Every structure is written in C-alpha cells, then in structure tokens.
mmCIF file of N, CA and C in Angstrom:
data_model
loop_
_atom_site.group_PDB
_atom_site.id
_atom_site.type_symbol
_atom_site.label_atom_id
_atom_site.label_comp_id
_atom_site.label_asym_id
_atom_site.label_seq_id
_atom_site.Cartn_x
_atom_site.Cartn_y
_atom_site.Cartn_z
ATOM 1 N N UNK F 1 14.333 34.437 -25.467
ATOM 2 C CA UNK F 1 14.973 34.937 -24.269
ATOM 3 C C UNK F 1 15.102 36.447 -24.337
ATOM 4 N N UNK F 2 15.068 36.601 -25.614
ATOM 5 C CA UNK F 2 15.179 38.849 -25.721
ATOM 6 C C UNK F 2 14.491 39.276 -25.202
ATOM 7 N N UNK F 3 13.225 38.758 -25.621
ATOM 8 C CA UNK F 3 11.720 39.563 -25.233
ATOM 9 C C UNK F 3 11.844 39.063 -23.761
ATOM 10 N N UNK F 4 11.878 38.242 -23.200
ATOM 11 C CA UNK F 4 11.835 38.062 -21.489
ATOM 12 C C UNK F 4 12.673 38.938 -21.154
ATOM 13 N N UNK F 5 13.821 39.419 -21.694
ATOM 14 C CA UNK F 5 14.905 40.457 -20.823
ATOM 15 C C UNK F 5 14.525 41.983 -21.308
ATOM 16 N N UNK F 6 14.050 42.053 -22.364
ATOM 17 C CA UNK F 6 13.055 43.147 -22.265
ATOM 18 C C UNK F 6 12.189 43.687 -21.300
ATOM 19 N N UNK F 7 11.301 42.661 -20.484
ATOM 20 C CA UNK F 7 10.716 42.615 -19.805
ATOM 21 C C UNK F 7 11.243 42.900 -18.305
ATOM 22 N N UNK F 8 12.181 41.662 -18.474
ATOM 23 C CA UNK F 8 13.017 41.392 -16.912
ATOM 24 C C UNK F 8 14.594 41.381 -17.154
ATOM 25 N N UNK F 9 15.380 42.490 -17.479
ATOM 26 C CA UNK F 9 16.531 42.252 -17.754
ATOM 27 C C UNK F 9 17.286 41.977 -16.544
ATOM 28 N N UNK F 10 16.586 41.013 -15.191
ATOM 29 C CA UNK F 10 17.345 40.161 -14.844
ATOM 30 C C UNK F 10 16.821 38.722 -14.712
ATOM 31 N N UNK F 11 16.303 38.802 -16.322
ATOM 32 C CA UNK F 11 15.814 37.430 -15.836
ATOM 33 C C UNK F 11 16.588 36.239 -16.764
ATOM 34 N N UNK F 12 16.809 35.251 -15.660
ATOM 35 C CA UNK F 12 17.758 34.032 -16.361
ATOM 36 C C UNK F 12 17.324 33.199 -17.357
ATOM 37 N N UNK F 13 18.066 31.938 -17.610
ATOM 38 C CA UNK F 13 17.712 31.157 -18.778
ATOM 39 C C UNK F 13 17.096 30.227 -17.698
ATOM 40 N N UNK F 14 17.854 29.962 -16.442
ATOM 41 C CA UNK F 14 16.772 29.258 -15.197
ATOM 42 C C UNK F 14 15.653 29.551 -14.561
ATOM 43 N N UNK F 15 15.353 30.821 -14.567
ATOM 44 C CA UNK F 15 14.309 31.768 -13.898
ATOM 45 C C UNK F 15 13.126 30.961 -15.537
ATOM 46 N N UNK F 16 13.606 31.471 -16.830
ATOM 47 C CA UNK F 16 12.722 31.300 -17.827
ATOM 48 C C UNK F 16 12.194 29.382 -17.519
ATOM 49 N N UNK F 17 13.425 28.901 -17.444
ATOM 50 C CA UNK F 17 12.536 27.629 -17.321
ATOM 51 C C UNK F 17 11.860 27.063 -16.521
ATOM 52 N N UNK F 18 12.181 28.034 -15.006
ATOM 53 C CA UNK F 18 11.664 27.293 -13.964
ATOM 54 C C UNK F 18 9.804 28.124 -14.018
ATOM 55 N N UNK F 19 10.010 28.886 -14.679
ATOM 56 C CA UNK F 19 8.189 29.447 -15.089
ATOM 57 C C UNK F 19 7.712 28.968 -16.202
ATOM 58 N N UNK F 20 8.539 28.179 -16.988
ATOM 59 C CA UNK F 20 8.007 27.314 -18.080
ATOM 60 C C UNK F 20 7.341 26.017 -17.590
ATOM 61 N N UNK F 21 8.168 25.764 -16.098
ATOM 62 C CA UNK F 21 8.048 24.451 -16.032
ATOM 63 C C UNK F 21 6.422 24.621 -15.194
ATOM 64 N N UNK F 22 6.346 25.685 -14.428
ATOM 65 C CA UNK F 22 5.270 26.127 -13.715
ATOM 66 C C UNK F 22 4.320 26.268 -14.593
ATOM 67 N N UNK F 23 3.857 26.575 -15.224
ATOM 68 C CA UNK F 23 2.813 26.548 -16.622
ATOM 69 C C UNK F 23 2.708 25.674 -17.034
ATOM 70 N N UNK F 24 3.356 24.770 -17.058
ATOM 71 C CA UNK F 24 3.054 23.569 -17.287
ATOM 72 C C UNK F 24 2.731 22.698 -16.658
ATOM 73 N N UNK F 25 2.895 22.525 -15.538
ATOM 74 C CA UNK F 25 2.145 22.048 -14.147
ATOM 75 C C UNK F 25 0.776 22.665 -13.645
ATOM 76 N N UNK F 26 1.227 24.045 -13.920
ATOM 77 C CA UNK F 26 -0.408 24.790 -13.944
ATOM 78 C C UNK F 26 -2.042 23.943 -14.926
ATOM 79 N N UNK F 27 -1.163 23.880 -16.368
ATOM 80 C CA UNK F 27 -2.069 23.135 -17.714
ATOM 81 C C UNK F 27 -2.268 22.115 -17.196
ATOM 82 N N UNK F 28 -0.909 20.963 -16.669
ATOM 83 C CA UNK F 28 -1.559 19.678 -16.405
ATOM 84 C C UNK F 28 -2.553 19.394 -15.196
ATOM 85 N N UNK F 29 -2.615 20.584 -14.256
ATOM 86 C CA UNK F 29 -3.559 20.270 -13.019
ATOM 87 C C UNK F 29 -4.445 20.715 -13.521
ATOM 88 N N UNK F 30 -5.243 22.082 -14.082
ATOM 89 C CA UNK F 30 -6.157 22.274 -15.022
ATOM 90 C C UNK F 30 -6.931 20.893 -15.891
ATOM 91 N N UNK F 31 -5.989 20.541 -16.741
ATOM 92 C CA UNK F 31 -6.682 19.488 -17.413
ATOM 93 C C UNK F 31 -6.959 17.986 -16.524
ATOM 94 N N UNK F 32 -6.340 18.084 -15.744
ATOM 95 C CA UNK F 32 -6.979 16.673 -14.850
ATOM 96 C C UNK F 32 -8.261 16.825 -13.810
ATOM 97 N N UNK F 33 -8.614 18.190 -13.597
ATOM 98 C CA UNK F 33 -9.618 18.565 -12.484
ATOM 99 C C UNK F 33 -10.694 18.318 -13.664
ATOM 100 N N UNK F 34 -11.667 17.904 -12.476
ATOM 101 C CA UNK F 34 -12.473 17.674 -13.245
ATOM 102 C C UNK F 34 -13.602 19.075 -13.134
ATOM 103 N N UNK F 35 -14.813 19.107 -14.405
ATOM 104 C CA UNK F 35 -15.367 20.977 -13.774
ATOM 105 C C UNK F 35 -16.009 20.405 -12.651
ATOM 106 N N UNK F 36 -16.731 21.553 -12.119
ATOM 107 C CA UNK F 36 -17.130 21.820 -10.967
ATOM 108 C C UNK F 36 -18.703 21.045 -11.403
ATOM 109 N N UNK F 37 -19.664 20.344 -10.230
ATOM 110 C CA UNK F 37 -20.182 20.001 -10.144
ATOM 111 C C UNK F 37 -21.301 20.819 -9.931
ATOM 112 N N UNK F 38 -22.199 20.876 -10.659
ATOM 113 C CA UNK F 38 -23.606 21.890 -10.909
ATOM 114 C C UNK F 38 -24.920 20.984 -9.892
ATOM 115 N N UNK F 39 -25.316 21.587 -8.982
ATOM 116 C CA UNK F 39 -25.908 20.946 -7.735
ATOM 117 C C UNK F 39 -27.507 20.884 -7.959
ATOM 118 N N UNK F 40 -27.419 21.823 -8.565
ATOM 119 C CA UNK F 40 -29.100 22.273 -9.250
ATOM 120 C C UNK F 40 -29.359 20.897 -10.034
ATOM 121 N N UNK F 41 -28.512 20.645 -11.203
ATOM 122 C CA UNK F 41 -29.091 19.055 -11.764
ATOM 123 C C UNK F 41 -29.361 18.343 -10.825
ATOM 124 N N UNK F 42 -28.395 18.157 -9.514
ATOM 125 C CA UNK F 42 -28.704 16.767 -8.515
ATOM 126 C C UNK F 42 -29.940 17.035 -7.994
ATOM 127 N N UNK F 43 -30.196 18.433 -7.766
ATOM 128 C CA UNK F 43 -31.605 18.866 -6.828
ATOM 129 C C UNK F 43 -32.813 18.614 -7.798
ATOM 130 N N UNK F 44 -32.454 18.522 -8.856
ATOM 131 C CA UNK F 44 -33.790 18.365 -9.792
ATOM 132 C C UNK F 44 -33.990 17.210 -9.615
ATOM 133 N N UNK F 45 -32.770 16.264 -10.133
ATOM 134 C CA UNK F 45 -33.332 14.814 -9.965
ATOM 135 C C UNK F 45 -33.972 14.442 -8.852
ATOM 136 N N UNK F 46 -33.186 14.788 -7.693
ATOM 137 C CA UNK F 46 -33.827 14.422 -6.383
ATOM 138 C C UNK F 46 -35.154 14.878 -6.294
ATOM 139 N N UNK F 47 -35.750 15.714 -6.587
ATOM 140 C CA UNK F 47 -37.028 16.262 -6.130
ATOM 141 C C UNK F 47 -38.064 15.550 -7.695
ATOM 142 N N UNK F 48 -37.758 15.041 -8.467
ATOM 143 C CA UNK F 48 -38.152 14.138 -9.294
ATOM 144 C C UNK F 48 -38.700 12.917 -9.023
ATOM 145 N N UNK F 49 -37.684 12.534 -8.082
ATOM 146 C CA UNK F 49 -37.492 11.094 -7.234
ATOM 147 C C UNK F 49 -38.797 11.017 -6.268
ATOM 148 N N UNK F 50 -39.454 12.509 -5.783
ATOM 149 C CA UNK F 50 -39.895 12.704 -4.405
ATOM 150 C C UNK F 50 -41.064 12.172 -4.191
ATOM 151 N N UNK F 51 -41.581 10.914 -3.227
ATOM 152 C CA UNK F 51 -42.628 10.493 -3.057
ATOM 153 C C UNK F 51 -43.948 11.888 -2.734
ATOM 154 N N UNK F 52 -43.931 12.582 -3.432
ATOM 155 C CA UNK F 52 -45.122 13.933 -3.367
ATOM 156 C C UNK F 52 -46.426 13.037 -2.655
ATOM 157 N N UNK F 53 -46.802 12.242 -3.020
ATOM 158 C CA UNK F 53 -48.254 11.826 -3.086
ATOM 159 C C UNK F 53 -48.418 11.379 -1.682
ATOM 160 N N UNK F 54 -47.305 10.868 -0.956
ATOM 161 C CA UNK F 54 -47.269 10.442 0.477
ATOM 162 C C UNK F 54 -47.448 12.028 1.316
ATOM 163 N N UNK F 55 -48.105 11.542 2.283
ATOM 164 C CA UNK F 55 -48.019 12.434 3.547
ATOM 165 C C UNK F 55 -46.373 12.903 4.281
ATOM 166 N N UNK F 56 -45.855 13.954 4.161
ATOM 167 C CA UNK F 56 -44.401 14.240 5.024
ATOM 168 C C UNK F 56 -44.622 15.648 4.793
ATOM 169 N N UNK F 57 -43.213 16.242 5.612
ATOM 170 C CA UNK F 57 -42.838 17.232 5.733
ATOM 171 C C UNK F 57 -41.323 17.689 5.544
ATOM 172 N N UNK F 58 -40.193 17.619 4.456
ATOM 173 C CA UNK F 58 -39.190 18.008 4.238
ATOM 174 C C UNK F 58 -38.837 19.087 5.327
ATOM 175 N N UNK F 59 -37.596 18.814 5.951
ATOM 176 C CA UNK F 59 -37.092 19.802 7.331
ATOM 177 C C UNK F 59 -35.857 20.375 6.681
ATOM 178 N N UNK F 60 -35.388 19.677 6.156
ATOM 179 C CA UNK F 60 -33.743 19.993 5.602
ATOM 180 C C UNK F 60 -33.154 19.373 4.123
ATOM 181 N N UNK F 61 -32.378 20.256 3.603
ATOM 182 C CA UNK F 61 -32.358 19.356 2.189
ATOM 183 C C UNK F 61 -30.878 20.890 1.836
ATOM 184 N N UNK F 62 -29.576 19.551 1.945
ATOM 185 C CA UNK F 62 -28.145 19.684 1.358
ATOM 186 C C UNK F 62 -27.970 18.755 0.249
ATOM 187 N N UNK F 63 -27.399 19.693 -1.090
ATOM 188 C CA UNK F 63 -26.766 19.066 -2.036
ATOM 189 C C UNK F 63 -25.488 19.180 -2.272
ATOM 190 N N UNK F 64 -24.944 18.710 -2.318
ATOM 191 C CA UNK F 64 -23.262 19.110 -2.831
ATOM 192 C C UNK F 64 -22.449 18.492 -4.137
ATOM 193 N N UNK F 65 -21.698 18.611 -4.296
ATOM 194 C CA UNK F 65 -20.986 17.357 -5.493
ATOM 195 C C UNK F 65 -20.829 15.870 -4.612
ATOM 196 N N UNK F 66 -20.557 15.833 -3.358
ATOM 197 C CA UNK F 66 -20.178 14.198 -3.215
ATOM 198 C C UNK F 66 -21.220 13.830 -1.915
ATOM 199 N N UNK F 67 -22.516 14.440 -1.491
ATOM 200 C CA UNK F 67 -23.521 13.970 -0.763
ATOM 201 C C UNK F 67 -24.728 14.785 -1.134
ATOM 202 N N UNK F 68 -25.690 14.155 -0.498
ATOM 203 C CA UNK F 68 -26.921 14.848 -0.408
ATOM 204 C C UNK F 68 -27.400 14.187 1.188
ATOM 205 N N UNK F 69 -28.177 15.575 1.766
ATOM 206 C CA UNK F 69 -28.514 15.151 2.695
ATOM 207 C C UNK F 69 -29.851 15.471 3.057
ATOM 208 N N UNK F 70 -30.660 14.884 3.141
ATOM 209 C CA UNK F 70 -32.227 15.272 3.205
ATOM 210 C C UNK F 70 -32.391 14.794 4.694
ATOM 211 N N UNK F 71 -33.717 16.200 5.465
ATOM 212 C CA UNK F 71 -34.205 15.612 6.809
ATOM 213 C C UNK F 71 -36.102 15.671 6.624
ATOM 214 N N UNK F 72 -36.821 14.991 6.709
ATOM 215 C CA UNK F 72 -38.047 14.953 5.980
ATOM 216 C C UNK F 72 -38.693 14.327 7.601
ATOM 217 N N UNK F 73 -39.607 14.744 7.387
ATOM 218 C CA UNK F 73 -40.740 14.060 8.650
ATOM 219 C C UNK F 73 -41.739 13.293 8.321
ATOM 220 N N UNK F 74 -41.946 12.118 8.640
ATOM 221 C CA UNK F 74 -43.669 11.592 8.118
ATOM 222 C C UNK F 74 -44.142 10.893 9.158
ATOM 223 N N UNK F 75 -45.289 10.873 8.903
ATOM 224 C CA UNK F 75 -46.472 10.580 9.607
ATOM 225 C C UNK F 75 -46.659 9.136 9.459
ATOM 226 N N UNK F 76 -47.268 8.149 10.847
ATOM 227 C CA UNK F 76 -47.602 7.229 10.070
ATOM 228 C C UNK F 76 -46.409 6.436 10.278
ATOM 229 N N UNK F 77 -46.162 5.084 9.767
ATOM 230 C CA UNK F 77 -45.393 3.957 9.111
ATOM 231 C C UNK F 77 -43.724 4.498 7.857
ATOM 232 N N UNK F 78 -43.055 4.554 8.274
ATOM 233 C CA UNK F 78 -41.930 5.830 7.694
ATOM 234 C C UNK F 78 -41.471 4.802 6.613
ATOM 235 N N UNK F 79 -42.164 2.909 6.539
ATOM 236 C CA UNK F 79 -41.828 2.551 5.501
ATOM 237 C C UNK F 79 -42.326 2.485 4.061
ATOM 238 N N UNK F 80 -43.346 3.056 4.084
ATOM 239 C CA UNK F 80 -44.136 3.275 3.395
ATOM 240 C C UNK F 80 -43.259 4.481 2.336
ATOM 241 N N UNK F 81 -42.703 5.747 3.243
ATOM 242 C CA UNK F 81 -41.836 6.728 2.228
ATOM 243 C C UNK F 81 -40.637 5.778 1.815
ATOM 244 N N UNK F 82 -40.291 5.214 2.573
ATOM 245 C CA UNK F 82 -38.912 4.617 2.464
ATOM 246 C C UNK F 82 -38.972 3.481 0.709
ATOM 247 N N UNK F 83 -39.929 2.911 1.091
ATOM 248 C CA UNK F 83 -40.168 2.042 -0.182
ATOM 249 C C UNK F 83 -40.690 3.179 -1.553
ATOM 250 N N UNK F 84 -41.369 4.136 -1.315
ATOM 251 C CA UNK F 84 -41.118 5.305 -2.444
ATOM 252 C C UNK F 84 -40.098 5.902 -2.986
ATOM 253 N N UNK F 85 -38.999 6.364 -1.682
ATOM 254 C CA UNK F 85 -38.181 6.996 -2.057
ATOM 255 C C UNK F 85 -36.760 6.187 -3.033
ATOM 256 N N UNK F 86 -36.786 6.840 -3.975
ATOM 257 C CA UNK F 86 -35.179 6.371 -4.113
ATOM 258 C C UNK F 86 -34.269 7.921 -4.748
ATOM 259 N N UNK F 87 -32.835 7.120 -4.759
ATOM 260 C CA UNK F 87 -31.381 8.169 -4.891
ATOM 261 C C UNK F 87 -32.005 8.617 -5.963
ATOM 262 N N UNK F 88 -31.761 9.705 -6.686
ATOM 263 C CA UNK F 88 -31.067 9.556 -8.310
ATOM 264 C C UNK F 88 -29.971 8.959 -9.174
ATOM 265 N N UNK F 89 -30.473 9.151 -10.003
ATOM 266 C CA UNK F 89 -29.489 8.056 -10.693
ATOM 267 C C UNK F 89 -27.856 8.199 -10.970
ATOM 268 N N UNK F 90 -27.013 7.857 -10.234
ATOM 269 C CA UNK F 90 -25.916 7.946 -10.422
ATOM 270 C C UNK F 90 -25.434 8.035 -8.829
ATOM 271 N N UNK F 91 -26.272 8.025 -7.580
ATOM 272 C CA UNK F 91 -26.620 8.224 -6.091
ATOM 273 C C UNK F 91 -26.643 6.867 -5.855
ATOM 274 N N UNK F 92 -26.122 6.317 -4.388
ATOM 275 C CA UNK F 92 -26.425 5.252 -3.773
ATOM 276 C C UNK F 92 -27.023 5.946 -2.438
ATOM 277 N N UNK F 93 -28.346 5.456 -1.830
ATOM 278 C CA UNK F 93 -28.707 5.558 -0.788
ATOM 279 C C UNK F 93 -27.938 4.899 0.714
ATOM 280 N N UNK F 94 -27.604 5.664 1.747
ATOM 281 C CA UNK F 94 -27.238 4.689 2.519
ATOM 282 C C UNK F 94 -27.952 4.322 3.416
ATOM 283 N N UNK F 95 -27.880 3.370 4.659
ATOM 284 C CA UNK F 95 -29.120 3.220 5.324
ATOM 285 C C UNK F 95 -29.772 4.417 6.027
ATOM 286 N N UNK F 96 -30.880 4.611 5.630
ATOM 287 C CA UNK F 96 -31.400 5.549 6.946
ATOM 288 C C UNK F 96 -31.342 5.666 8.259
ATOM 289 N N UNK F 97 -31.205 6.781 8.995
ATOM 290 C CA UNK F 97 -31.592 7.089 9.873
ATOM 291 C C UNK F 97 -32.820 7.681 10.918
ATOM 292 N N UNK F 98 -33.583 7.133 11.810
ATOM 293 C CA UNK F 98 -34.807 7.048 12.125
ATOM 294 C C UNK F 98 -34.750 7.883 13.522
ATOM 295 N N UNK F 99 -35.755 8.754 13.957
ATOM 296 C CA UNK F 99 -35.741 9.282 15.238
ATOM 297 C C UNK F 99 -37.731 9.155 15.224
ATOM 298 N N UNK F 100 -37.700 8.707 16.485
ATOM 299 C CA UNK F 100 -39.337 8.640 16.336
ATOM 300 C C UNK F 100 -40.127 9.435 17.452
ATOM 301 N N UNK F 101 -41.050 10.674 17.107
ATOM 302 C CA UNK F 101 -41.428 11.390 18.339
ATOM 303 C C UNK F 101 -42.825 11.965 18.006
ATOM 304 N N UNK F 102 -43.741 11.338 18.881
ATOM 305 C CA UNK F 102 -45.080 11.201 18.790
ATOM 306 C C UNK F 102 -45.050 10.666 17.853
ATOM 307 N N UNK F 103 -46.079 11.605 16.862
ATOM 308 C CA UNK F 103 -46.809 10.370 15.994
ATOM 309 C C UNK F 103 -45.813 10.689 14.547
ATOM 310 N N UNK F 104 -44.802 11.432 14.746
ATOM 311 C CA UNK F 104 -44.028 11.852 13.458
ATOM 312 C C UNK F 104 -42.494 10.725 13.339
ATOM 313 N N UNK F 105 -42.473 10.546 12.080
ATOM 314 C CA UNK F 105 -40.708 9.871 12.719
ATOM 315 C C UNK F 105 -40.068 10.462 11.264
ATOM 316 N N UNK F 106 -38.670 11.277 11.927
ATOM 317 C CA UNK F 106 -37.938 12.060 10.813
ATOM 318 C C UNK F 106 -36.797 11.180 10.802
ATOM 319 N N UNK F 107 -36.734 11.191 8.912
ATOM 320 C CA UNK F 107 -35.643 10.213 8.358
ATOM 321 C C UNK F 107 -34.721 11.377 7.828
ATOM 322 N N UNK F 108 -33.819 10.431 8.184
ATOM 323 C CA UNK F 108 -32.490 11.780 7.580
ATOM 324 C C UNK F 108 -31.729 10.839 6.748
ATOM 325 N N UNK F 109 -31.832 10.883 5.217
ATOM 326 C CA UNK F 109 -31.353 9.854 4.154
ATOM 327 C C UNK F 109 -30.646 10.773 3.589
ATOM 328 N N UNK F 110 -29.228 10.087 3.453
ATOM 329 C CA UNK F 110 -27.829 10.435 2.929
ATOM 330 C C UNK F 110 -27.414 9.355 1.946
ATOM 331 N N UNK F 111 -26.997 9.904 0.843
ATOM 332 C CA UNK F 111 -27.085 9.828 -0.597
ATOM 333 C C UNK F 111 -25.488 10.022 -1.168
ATOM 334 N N UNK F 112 -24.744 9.462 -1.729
ATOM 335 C CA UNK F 112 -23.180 9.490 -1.863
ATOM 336 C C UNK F 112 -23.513 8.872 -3.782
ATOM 337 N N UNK F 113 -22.111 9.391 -4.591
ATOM 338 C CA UNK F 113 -22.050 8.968 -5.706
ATOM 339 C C UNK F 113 -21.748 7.813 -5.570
ATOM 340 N N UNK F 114 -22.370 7.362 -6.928
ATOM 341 C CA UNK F 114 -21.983 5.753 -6.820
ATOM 342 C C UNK F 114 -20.287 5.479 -7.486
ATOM 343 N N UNK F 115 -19.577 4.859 -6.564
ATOM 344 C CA UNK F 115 -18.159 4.925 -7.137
ATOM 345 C C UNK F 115 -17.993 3.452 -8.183
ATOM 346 N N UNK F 116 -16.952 4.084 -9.281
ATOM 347 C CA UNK F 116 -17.030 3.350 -9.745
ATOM 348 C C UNK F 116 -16.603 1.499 -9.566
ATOM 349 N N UNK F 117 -17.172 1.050 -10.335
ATOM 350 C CA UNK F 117 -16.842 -0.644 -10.087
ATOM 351 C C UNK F 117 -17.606 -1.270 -9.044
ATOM 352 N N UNK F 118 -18.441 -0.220 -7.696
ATOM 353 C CA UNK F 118 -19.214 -0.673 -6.979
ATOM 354 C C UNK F 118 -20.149 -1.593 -6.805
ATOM 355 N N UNK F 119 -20.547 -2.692 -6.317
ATOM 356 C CA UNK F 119 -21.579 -3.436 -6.744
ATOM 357 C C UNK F 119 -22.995 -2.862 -6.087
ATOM 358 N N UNK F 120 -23.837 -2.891 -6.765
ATOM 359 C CA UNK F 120 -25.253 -2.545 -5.685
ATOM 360 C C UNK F 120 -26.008 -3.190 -5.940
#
C-alpha cells in the first residue's frame, strides 16, 4: 500500500482493490478468448479443395473466422463442380445457392465451422 501512495497519495485500500479486482477480470477474459483466427490457413485449404480441372470462373471469395463465402460461375451442368467441390476440413458446406443465366449458372457456397457434437 506505500508504494501505491507514493504514487497516488490519494489512493485507498478500496481504490487498491477495486484495480486488483479489475486485473483480474482483465487475466481471466484474456485467458478465456480464444487467439484470433488466421484466415490465410482457411484460404489455403479452401483453394486446395478447388475443383481446378473443371471449367468455372471464381467471382467472389470471403474468408473469415466463422464463414466462408465463395461466388464462382460455371459452365455447363453446375453438378458436376458441386460433386468436386468440398469444405475444408473442419467446414460444413451448406446448401448451395443457384442463379442460372444463359449458359453460365453462379453458385454462391457458404461454408460455417463445424460445431461441436454436430452430426454430419
């Protein structure tokens, strides 16, 4: 308590604990967050995943920590990518979405972590 009134010679024995207690709430939210989610690994996997060898055209492509959102165009029969494509691993695909114009039809496939206990 000296050295704090050194510092703050108006500072209390309540003032000291109520910033003790704050630091310590500070540590315990610290240690429960989890780190930050590195997006570049998800983008690798995903583009790992990528049916290359099929005919398309990628329009859009979001990664984040809790989605991915890809907008891709193909030519042709869109089940053909669809049966190529899959999530990465630790990703559940959800159903696609289809828009069909001329001879192109763009899928916009959204991708969520797999939570735990989930069945798939």
């Amino acid at each position: 308590m000296a050295e704090a009134r050194e510092i703050r010679p108006d500072f209390t024995p309540q003032a000291l604990h109520a910033a003790a207690r704050l630091a310590e709430d500070f540590r315990r939210g610290w240690e429960s967050t989890p780190p930050p989610h590195d997006a570049a690994v998800t983008l690798a996997a995903l583009l790992l995943q990528w049916p290359a060898s099929l005919r398309n055209s990628p329009q859009s492509l979001s990664v984040s920590g809790d989605v991915i959102t890809v907008s891709v165009d193909v030519s042709g029969d869109p089940e053909e990518f669809l049966k190529a494509f899959h999530a990465p691993a630790g990703w559940d695909l959800a159903e696609p979405r289809l828009h069909s114009a001329g001879e192109f039809t763009r899928l916009v496939l959204e991708m969520r972590p797999v939570r735990a206990g989930a069945l798939r």
